[in-house]
XYZ file of C-alpha atoms in Angstrom:
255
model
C -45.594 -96.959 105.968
C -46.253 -93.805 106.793
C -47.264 -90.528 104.681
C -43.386 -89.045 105.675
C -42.239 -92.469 105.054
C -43.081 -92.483 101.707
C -41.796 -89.218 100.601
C -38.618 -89.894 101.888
C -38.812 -93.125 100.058
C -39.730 -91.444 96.733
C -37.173 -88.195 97.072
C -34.786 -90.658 97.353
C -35.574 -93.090 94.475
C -35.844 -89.779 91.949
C -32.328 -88.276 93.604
C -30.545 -91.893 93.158
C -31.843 -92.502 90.027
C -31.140 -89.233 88.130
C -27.812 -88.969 89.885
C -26.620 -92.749 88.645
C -26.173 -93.834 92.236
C -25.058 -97.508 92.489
C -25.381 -98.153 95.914
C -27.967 -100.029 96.871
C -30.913 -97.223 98.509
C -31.807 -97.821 102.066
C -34.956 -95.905 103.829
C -35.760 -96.746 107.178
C -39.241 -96.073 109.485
C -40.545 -96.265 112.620
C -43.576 -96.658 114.010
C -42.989 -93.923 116.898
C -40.912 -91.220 116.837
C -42.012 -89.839 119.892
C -42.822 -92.121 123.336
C -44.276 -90.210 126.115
C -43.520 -91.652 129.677
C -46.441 -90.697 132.065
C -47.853 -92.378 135.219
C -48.085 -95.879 134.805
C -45.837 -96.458 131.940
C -44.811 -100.042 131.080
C -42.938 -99.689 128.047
C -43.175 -99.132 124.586
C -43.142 -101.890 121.541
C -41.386 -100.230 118.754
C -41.959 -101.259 114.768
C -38.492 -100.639 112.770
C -39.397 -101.394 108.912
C -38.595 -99.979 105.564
C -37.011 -100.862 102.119
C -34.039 -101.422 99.924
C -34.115 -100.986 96.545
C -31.510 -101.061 93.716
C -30.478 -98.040 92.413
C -32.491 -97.593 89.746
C -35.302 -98.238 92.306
C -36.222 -101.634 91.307
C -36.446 -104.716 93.424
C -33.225 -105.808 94.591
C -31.956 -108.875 92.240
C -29.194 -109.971 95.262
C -30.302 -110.853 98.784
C -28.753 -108.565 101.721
C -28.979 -108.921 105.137
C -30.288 -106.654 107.510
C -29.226 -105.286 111.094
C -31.146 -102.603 113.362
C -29.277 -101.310 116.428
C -31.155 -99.122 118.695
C -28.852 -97.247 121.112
C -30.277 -94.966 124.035
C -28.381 -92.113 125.310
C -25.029 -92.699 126.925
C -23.813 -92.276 130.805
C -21.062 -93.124 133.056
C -21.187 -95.909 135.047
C -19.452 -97.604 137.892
C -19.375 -101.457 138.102
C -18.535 -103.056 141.697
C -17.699 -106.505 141.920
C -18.841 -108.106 144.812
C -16.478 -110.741 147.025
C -17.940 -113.270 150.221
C -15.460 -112.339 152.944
C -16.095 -114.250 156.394
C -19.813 -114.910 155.202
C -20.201 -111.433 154.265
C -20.249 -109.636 150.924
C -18.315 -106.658 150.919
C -17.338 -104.458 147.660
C -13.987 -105.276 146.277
C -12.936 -103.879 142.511
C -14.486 -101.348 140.870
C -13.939 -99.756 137.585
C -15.871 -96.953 135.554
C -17.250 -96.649 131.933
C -17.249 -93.192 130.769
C -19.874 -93.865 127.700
C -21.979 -97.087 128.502
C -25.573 -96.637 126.511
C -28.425 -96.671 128.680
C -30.140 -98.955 126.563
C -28.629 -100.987 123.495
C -30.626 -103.860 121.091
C -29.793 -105.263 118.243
C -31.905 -107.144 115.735
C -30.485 -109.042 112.420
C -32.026 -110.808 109.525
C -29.769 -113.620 110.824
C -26.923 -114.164 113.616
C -24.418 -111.404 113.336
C -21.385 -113.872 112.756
C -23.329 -115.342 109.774
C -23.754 -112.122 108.476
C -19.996 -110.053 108.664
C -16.802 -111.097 110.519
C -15.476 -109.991 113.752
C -13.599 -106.491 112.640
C -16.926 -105.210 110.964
C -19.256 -106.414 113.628
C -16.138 -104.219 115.999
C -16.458 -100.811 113.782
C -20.272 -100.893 113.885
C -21.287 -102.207 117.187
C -23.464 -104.900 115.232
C -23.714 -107.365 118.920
C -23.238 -107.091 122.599
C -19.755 -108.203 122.178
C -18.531 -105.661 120.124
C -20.007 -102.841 122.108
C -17.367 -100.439 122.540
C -17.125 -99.261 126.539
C -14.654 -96.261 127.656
C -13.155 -96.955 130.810
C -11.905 -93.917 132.990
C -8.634 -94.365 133.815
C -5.633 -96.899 133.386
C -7.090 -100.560 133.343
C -5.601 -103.898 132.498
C -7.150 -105.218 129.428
C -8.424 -108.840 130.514
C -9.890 -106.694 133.486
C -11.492 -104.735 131.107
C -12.958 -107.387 129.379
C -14.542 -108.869 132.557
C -16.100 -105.943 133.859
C -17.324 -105.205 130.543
C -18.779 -108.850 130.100
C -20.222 -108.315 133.878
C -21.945 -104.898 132.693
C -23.458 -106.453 129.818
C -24.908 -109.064 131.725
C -26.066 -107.195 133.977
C -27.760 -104.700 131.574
C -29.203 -107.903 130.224
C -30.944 -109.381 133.056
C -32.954 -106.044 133.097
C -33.831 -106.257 129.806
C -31.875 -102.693 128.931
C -29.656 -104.641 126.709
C -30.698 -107.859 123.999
C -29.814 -109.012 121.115
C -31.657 -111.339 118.308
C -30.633 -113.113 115.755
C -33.478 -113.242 113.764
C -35.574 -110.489 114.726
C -35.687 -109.171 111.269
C -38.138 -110.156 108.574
C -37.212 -109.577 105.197
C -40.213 -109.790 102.270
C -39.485 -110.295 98.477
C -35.625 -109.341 99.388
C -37.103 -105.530 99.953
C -39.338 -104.935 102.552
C -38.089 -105.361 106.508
C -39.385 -105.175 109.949
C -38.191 -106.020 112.833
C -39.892 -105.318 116.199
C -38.105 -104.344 119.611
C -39.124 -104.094 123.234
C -38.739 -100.875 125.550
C -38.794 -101.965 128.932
C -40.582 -99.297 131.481
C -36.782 -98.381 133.396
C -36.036 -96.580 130.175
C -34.396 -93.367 130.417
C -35.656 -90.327 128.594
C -33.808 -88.549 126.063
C -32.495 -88.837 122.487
C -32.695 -92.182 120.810
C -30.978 -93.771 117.415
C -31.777 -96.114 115.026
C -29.292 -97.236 113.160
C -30.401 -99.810 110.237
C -27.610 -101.082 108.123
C -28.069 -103.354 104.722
C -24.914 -106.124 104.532
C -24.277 -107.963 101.239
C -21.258 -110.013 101.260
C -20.096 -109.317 104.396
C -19.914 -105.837 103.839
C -22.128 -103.102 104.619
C -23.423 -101.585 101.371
C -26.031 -99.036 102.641
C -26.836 -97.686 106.201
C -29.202 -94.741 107.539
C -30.751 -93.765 110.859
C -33.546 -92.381 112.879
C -34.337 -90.792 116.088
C -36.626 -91.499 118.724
C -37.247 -89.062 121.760
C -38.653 -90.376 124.979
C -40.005 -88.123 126.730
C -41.678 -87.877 130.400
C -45.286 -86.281 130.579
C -47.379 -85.226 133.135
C -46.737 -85.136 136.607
C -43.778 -87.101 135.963
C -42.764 -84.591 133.818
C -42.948 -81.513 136.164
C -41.131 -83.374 139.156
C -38.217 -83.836 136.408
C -38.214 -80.768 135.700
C -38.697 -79.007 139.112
C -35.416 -81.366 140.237
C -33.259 -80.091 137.072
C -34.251 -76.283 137.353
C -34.585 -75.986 141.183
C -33.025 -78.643 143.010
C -32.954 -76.846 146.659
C -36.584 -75.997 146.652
C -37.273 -79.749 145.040
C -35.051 -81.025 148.186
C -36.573 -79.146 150.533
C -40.349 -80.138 148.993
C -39.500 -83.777 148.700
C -38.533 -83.571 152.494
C -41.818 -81.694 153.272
C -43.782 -84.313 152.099
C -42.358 -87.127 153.833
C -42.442 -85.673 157.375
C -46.326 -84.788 155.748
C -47.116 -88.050 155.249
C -45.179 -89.520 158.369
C -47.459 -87.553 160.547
C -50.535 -88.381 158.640
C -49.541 -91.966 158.965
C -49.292 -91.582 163.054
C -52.400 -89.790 163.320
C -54.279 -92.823 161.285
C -52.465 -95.393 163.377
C -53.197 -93.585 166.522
C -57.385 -93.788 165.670
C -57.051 -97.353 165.276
């Protein structure tokens, strides 16, 4: 654990303990608060451990279950659904998500419907299929629920969205890590942990963390040249392609 770690972990144990606190104290870590994107980046393997302790800061005498959802930062998105018309594909229904997270994983102690039912799993987004979507706009539910099912799976197959069931490892019912997998199509930006403890089907303790990903480098001044100046960016970018285009014909021409 680390040095900030454990003072949180001790301010916490003294505050619980002289207040008379009976829920159970949960204080999360991570390995990285801080990921830096540069040149060559291909991902990031994140560490997501800490303890819970009774309130009087001894060992817990009662097992709980834990969950760790890590949620990047949210965007709109439009879904298209494909059709085969005459042997072509052609774009038929569309709908829109107004707050879809860029990236979303979840990792439990043990499969989510072993650990709470359906309507808690709903309220805290423990599983893929209980994230909560926005659609813009009027949409028919069962519609909904397709698209929704299609964006998921789609998120999935490029590894922006998982779920595991028994990611977590829980020692001497007080110590837990659990380790999860940044692909390098992350976005940059603002980042939450979210660790809940679950006894009984009910979630007793929860706290959270923040990760920023940032982009460094080169990488990090063409990001920022786009945001700030977007014409002169524009009218670079096309520079440098009619650059290189002409560099290319000269080459080809000495051949």
């Amino acid at each position: 654990m680390t040095g900030r770690g454990c003072r949180a972990l001790v301010a916490l144990i003294l505050l619980l303990v002289l207040g008379g606190a009976r829920d159970p104290i949960l204080v999360p870590e991570i390995s990285q608060h801080e990921i830096q994107v540069r040149q060559g980046f291909t991902g990031a393997s994140l560490l997501l451990f800490g303890a819970i302790l009774n309130p009087d800061g001894t060992r817990a005498a009662r097992g709980y279950d834990i969950v760790v959802v890590l949620k990047g930062p949210v965007q709109s998105i439009v879904l298209r659904e494909k059709q085969k018309v005459a042997g072509i594909w052609i774009n038929a229904d569309n709908t829109a998500f107004r707050s879809a997270p860029s990236y979303f994983a979840v990792a439990s102690s043990r499969p989510i419907n072993q650990i709470v039912d359906d309507k808690t799993a709903a309220i805290y987004e423990l599983g893929l299929p209980y994230l909560q979507l926005s659609p813009i706009g009027a949409i028919d539910p069962q519609e909904q629920t397709r698209f929704a099912a299609g964006l998921v799976d789609l998120m999935k197959r490029q590894s922006l969205y998982a779920e595991s069931g028994d990611a977590v490892k829980i020692s001497d019912g007080v110590l837990y890590q659990a380790r999860i997998e940044l692909p390098s199509t992350v976005q940059t930006g603002t980042y939450t942990a979210e660790t809940f403890a679950i006894s009984n089907g009910k979630v007793v303790a929860a706290a959270s963390n923040t990760i920023e990903v940032r982009k460094q480098g080169f990488e990090r001044f063409v990001a920022l040249a786009a945001q700030r100046s977007s014409l002169l960016y524009g009218l670079f970018a096309v520079f440098v392609s009619v650059a290189m285009g002409w560099v290319a014909g000269r080459l080809f021409a000495l051949v």
